[in-house]
Tab-separated table of N, CA and C in Angstrom:
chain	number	residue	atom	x	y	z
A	1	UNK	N	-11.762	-21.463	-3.583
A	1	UNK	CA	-10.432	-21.802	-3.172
A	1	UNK	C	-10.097	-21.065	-1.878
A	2	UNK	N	-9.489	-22.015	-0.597
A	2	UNK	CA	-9.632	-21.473	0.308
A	2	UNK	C	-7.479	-20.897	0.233
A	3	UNK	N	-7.607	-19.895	1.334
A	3	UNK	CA	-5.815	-19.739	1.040
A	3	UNK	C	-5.633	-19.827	2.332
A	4	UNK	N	-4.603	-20.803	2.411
A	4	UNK	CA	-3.747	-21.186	4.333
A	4	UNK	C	-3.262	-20.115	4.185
A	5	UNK	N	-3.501	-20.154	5.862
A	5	UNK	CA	-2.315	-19.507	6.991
A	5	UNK	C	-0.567	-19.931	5.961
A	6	UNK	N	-0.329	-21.058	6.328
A	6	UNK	CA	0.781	-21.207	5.575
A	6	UNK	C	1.355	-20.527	4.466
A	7	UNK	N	0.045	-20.640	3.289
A	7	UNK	CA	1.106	-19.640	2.318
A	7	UNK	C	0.989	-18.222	2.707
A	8	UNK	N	0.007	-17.865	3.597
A	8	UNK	CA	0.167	-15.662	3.685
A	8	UNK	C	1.563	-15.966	4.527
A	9	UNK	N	2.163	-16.895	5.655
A	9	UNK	CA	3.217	-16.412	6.485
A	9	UNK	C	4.382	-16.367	5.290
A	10	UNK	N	4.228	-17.471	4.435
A	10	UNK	CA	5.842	-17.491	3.293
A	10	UNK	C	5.132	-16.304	2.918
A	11	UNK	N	4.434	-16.058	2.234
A	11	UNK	CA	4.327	-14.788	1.018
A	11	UNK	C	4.779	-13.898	1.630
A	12	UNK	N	4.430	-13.858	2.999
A	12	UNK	CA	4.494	-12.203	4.072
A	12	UNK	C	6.394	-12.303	4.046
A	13	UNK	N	6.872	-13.642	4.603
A	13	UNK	CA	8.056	-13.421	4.649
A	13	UNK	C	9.054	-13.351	3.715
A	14	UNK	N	8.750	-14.028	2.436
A	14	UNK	CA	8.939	-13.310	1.309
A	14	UNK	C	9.268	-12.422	0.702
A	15	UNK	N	8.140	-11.556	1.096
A	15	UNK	CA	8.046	-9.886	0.558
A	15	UNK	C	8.655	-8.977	1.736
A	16	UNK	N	8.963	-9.579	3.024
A	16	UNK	CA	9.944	-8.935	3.566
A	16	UNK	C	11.326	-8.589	3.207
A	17	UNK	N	11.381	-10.112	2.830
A	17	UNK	CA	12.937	-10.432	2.315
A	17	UNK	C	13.446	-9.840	0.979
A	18	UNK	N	12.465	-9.955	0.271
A	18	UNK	CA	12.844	-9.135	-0.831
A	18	UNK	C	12.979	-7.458	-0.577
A	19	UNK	N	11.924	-6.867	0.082
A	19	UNK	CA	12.539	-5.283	0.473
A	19	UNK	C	13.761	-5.283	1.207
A	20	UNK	N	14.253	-6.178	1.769
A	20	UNK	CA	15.346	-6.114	2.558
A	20	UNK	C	16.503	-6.669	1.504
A	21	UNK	N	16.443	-7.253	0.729
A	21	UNK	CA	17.252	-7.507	-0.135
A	21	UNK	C	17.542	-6.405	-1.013
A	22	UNK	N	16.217	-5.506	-1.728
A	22	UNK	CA	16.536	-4.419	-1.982
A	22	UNK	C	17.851	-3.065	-1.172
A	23	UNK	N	17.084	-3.064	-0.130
A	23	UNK	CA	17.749	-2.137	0.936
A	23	UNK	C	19.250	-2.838	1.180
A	24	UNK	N	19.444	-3.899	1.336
A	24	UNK	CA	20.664	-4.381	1.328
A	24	UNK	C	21.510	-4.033	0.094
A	25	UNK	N	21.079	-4.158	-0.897
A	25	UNK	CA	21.743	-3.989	-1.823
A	25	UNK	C	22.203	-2.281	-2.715
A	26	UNK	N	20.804	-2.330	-2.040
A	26	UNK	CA	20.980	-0.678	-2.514
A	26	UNK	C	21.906	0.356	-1.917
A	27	UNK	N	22.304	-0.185	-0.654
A	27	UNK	CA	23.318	0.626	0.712
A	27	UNK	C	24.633	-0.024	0.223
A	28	UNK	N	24.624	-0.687	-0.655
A	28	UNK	CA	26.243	-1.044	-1.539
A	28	UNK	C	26.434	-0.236	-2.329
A	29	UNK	N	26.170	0.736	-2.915
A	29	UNK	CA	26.177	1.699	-3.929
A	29	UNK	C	27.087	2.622	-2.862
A	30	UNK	N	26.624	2.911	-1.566
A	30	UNK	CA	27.222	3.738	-0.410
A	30	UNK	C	27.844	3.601	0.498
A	31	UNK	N	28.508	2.485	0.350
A	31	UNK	CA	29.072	1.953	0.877
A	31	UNK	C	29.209	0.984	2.321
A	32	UNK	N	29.735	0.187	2.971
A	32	UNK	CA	29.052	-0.643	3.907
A	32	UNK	C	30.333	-1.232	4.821
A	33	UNK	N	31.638	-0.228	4.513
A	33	UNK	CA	32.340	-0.362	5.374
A	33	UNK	C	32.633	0.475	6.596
A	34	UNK	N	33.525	-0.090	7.133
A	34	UNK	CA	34.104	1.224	8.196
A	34	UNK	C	34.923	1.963	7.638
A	35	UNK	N	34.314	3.294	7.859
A	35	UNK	CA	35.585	4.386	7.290
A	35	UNK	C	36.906	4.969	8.100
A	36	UNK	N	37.227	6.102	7.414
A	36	UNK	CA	38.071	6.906	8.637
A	36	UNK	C	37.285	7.601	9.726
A	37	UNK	N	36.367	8.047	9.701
A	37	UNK	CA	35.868	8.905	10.403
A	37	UNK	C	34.408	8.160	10.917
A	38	UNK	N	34.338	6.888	10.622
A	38	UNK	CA	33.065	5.959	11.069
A	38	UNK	C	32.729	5.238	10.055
A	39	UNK	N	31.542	4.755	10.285
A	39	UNK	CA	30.717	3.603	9.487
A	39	UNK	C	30.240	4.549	8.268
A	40	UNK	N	30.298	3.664	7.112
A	40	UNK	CA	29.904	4.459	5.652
A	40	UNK	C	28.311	4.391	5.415
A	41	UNK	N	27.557	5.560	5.169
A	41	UNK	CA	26.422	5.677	4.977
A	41	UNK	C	25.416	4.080	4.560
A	42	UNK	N	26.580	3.315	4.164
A	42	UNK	CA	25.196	1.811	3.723
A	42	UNK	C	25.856	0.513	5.092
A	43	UNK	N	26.401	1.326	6.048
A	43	UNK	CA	26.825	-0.136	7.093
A	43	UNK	C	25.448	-0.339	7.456
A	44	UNK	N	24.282	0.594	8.152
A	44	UNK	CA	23.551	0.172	9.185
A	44	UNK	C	22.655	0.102	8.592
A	45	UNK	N	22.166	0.121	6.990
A	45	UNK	CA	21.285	-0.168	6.153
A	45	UNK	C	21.305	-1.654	5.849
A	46	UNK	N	22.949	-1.702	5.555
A	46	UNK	CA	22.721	-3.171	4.729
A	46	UNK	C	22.963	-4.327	5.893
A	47	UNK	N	23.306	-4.197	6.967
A	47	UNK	CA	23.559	-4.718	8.556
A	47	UNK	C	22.141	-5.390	8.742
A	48	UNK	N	21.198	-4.460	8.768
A	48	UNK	CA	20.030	-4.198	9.344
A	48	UNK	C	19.328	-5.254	8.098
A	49	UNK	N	19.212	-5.152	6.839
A	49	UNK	CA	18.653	-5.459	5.930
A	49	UNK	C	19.037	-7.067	5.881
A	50	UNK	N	20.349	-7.857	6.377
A	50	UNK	CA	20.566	-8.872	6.421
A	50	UNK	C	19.999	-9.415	7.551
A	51	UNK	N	19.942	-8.434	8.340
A	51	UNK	CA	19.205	-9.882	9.686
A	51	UNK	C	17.851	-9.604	9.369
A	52	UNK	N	16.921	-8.601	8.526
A	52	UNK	CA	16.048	-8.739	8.229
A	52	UNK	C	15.708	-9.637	7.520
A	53	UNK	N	16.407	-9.847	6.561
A	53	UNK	CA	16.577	-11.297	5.665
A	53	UNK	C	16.834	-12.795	6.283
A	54	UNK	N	17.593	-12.898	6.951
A	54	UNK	CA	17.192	-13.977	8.136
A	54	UNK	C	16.297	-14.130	8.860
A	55	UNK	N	15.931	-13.200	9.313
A	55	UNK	CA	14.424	-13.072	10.443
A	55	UNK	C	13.624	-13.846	9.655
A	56	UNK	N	13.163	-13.072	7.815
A	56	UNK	CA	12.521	-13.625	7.305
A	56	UNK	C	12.530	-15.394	6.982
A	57	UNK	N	13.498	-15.678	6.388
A	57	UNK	CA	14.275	-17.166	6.599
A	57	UNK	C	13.505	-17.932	7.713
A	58	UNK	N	14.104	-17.455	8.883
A	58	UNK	CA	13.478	-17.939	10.079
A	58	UNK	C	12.015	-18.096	10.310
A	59	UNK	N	11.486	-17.027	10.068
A	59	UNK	CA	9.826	-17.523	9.715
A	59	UNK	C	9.248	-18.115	8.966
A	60	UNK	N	9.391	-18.289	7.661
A	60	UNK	CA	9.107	-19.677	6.416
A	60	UNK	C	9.209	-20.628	6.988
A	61	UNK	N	10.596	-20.864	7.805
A	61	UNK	CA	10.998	-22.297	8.388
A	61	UNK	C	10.123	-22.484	9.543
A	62	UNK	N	10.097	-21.482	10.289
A	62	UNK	CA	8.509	-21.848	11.133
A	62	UNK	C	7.702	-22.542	11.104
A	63	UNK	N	6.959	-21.744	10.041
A	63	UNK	CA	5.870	-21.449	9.398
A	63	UNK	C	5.513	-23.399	8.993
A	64	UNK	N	6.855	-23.447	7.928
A	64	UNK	CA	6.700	-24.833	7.602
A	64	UNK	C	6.564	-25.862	8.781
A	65	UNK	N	7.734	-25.919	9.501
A	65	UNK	CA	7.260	-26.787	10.537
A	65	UNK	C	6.264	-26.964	11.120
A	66	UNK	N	5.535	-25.479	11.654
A	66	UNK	CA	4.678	-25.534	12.302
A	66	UNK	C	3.435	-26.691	11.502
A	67	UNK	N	3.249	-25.922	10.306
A	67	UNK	CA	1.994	-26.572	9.411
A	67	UNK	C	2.418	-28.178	9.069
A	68	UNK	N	3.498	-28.927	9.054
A	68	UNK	CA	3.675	-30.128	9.071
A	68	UNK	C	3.314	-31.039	10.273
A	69	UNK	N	4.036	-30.333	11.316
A	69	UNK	CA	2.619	-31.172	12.517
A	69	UNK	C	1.826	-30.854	12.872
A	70	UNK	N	1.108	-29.797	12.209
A	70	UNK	CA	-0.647	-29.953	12.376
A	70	UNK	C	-1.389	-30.700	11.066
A	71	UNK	N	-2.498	-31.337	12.082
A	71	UNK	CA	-3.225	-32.628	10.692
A	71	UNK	C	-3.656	-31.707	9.711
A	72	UNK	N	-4.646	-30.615	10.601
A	72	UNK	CA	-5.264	-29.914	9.317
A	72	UNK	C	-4.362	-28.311	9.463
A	73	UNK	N	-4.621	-27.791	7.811
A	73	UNK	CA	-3.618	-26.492	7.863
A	73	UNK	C	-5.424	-25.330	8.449
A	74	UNK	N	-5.021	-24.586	8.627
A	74	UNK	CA	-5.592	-23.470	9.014
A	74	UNK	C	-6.129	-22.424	7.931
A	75	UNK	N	-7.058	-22.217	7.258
A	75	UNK	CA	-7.789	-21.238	6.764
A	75	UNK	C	-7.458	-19.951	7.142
A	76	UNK	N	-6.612	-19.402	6.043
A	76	UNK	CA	-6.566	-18.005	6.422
A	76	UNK	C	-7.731	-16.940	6.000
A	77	UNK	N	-7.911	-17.339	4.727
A	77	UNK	CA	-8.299	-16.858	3.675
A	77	UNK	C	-9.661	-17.585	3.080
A	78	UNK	N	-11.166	-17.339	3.227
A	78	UNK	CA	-12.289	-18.150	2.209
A	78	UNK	C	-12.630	-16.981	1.153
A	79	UNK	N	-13.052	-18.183	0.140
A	79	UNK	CA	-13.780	-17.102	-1.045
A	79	UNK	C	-14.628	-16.129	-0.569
A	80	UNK	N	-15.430	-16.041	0.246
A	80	UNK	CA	-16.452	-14.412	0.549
A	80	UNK	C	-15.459	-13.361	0.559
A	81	UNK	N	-14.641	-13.512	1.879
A	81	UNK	CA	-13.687	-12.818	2.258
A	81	UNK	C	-12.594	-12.152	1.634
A	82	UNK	N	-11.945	-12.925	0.447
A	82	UNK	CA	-11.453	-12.736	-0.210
A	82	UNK	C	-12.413	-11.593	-1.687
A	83	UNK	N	-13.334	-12.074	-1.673
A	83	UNK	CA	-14.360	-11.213	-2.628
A	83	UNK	C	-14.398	-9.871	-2.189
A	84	UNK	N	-14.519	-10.057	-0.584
A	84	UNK	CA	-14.763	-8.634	0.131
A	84	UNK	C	-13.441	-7.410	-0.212
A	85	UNK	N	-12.424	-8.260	-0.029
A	85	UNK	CA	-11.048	-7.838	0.589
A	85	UNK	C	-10.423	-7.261	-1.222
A	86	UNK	N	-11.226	-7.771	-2.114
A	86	UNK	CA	-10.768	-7.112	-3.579
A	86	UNK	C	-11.557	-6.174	-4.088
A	87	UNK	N	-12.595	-6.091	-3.220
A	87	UNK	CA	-13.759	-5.364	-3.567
A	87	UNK	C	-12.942	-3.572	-3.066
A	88	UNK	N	-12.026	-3.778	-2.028
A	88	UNK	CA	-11.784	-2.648	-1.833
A	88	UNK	C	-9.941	-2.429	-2.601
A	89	UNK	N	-9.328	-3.539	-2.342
A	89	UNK	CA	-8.251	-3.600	-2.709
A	89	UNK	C	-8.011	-3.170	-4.060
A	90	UNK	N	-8.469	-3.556	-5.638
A	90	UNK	CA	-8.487	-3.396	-6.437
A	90	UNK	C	-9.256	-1.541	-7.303
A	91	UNK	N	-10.074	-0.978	-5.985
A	91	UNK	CA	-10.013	0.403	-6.721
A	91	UNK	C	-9.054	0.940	-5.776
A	92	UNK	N	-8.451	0.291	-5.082
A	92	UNK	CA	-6.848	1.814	-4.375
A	92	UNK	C	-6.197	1.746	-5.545
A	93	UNK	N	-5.929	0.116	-6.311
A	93	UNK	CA	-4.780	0.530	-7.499
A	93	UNK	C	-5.391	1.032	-8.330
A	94	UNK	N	-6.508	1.200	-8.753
A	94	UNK	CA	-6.974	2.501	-10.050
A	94	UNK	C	-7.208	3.488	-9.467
A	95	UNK	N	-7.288	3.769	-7.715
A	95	UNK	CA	-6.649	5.338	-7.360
A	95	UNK	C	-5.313	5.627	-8.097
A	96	UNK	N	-4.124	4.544	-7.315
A	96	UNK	CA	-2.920	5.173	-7.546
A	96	UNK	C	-2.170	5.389	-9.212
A	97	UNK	N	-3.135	4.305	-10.180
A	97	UNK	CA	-2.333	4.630	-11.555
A	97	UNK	C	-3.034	5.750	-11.596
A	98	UNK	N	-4.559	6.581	-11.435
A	98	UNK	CA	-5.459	7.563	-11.795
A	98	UNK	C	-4.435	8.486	-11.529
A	99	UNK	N	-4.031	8.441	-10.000
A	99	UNK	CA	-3.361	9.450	-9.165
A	99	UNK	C	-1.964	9.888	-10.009
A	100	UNK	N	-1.373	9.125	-10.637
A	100	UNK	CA	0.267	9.490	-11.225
A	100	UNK	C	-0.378	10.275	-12.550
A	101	UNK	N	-1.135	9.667	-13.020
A	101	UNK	CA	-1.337	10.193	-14.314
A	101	UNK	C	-2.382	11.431	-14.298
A	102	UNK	N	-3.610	11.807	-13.557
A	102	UNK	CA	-4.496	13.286	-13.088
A	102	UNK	C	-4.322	13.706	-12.386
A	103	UNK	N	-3.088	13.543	-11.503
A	103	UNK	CA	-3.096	13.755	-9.988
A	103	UNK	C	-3.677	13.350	-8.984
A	104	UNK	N	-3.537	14.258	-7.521
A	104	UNK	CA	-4.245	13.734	-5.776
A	104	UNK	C	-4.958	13.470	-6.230
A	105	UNK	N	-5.843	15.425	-6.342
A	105	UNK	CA	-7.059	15.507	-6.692
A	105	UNK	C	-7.973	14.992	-6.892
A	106	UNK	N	-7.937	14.762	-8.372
A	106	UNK	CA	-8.573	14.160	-9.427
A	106	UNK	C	-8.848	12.566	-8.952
A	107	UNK	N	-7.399	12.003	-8.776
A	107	UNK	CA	-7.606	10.451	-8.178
A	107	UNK	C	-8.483	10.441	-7.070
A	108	UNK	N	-8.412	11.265	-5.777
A	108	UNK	CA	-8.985	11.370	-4.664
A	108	UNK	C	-10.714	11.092	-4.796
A	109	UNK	N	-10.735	12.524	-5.299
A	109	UNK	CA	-12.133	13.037	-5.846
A	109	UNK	C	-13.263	11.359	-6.772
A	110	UNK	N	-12.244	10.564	-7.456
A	110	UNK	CA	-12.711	9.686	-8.050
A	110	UNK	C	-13.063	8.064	-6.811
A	111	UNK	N	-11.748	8.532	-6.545
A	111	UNK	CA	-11.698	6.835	-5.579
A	111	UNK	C	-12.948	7.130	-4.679
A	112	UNK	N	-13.086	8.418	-3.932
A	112	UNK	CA	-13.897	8.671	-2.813
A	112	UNK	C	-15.216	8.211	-3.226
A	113	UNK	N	-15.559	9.244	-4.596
A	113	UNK	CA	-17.079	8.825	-5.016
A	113	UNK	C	-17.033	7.144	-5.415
A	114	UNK	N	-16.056	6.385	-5.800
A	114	UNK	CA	-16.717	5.245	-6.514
A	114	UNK	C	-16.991	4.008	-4.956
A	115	UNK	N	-16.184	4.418	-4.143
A	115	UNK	CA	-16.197	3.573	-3.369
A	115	UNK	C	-17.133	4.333	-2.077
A	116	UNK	N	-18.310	5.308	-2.221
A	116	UNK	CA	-19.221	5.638	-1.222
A	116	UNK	C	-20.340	5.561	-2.189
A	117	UNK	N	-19.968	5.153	-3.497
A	117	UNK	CA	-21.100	5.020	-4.572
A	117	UNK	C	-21.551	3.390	-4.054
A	118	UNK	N	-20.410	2.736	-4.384
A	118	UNK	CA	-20.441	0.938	-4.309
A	118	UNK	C	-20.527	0.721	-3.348
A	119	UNK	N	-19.545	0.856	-2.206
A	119	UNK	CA	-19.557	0.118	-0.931
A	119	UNK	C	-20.088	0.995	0.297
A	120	UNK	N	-20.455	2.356	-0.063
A	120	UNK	CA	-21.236	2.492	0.981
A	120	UNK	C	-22.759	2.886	0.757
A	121	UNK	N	-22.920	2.489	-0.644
A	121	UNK	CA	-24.438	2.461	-1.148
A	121	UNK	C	-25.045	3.774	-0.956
A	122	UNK	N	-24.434	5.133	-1.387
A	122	UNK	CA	-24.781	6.090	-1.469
A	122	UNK	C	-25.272	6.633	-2.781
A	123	UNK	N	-25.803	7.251	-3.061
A	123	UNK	CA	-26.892	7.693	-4.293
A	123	UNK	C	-25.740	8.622	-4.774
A	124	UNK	N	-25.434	8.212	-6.423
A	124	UNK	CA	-24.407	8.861	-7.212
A	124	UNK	C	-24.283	10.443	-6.829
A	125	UNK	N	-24.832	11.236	-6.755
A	125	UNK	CA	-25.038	12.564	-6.289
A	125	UNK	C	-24.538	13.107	-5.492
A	126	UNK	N	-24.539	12.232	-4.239
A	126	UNK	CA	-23.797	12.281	-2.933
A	126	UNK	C	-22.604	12.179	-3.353
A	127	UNK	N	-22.467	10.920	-3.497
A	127	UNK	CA	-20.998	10.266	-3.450
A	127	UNK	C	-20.217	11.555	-4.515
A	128	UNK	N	-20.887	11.639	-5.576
A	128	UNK	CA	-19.940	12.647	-6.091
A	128	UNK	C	-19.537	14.185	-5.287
A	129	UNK	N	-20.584	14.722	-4.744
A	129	UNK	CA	-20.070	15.535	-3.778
A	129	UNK	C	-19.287	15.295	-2.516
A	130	UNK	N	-19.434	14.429	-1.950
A	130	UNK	CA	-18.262	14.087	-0.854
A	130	UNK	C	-16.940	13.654	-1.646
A	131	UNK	N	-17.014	13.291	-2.671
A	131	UNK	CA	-15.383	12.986	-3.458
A	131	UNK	C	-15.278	14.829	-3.565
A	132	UNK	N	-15.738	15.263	-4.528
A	132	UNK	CA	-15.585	16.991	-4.573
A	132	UNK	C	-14.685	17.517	-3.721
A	133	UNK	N	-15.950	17.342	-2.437
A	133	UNK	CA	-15.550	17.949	-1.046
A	133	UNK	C	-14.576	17.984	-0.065
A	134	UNK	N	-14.267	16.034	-0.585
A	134	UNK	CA	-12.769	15.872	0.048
A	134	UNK	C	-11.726	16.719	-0.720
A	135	UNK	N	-11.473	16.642	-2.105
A	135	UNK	CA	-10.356	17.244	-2.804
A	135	UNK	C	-10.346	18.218	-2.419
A	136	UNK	N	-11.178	19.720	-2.576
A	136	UNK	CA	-11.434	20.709	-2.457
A	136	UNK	C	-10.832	21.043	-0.519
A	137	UNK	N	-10.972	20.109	0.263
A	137	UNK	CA	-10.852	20.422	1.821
A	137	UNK	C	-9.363	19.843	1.736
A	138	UNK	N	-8.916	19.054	1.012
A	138	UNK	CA	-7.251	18.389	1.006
A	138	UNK	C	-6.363	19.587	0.073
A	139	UNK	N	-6.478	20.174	-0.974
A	139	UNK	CA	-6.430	21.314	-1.312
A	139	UNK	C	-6.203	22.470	-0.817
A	140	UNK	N	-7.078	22.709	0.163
A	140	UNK	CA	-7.218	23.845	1.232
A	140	UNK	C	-6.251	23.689	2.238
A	141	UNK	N	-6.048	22.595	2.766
A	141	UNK	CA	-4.921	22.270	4.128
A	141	UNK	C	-4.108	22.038	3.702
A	142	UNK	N	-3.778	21.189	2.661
A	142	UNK	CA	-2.342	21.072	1.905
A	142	UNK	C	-1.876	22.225	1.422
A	143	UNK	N	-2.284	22.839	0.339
A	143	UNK	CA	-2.025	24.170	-0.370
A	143	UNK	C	-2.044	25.228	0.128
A	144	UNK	N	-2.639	25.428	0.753
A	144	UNK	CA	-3.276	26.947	1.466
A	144	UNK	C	-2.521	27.158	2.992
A	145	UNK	N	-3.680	26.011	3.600
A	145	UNK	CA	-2.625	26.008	5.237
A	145	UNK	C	-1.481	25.647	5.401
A	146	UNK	N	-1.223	24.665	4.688
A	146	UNK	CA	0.624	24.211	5.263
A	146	UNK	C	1.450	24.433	3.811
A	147	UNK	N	1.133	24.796	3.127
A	147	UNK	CA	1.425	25.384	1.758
A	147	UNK	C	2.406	24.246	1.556
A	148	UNK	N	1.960	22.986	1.582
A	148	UNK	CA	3.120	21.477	0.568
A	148	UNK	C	2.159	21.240	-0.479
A	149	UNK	N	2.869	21.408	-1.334
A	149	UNK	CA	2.110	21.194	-2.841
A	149	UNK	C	1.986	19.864	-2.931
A	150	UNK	N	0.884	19.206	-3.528
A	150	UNK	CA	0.598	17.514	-3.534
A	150	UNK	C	0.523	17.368	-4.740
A	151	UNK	N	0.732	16.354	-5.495
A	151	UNK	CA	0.774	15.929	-6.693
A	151	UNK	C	-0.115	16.529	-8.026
A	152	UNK	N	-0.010	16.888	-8.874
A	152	UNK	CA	-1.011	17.542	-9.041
A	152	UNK	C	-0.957	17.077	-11.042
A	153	UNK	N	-2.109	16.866	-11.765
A	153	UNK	CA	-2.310	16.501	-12.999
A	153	UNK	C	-2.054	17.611	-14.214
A	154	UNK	N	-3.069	16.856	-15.265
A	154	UNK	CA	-2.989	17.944	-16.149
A	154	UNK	C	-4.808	18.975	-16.164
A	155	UNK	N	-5.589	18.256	-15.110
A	155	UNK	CA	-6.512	19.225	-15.114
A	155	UNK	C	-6.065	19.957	-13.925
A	156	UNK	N	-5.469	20.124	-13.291
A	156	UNK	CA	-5.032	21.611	-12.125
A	156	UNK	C	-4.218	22.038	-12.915
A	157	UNK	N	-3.432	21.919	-14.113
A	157	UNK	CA	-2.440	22.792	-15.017
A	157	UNK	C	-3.449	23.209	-15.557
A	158	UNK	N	-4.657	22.844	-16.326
A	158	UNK	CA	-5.698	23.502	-17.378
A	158	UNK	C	-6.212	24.513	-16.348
A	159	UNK	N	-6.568	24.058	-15.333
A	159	UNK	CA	-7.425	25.066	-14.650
A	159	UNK	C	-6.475	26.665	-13.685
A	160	UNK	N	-4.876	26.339	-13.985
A	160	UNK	CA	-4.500	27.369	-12.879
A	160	UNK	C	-4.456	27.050	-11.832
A	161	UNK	N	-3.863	25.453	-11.019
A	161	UNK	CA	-4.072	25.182	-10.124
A	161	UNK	C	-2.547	24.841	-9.759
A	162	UNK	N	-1.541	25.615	-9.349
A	162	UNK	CA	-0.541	25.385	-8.975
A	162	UNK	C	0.136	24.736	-8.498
């Protein structure tokens, strides 16, 4: 299954519109008038968030036109490509659930080795030491040199890792 140009521009504008719908809505909680003393903390949020929401509007409608007078639609997307493009896409999200639930670390240390294990065809051994090596060097500059604590699990609590 091949995927048009057409549907990534709606999807893209879409998912604009919806963060901007968020942000619009969310700057109503704070208001979005003029005050006494100026504009209320949600004017230039939710201002901003509506013509973002039009912009988006405006591009679907593009988008459509455009692809109605052309004979053929445009290939954004073929199955290889798409194979390729999940091949990496699909272990960031078992970084980031790994990451909430063991922490950076732990997530880091994992994503690094599985994806210099798989996709850069490195011999398990390696790959597990360069995952190591990264945590251990992100650790060091985060913690140590600029002392901002990064997310951290329940094996840096077992181990004393602050």
């Amino acid at each position: 299954m091949n995927i048009k140009r057409l549907h990534m521009e709606i999807f893209t504008a879409a998912s604009i519109a919806a963060v901007s719908v968020l942000a619009a809505t969310g700057s109503l909680e704070l208001g979005v008038t003029w005050g006494d003393s100026g504009p209320k903390p949600g004017y230039f949020p939710f201002y901003v968030g509506l013509i973002v929401i039009a912009a988006s509007i405006g591009c679907a409608v593009q988008a459509i036109l455009k692809a109605r007078s052309d004979e053929q639609q445009e290939t954004f997307l073929e199955p290889e490509q798409a194979r390729r493009l999940l091949s990496f896409f699909i272990p960031m999200i078992v970084f980031v659930v790994v990451t909430i639930f063991l922490g950076l670390y732990v997530g880091s240390a994992l994503y690094l080795f599985y994806v210099a294990w798989r996709q850069g065809k490195y011999k398990p051994q390696y790959a597990m030491l360069m995952g190591i090596a990264f945590s251990i060097a992100l650790y060091l500059v985060f913690e140590t040199a600029f002392q901002v604590p990064l997310h951290k699990g329940p094996l840096e609590d077992m181990l004393g890792i602050y």
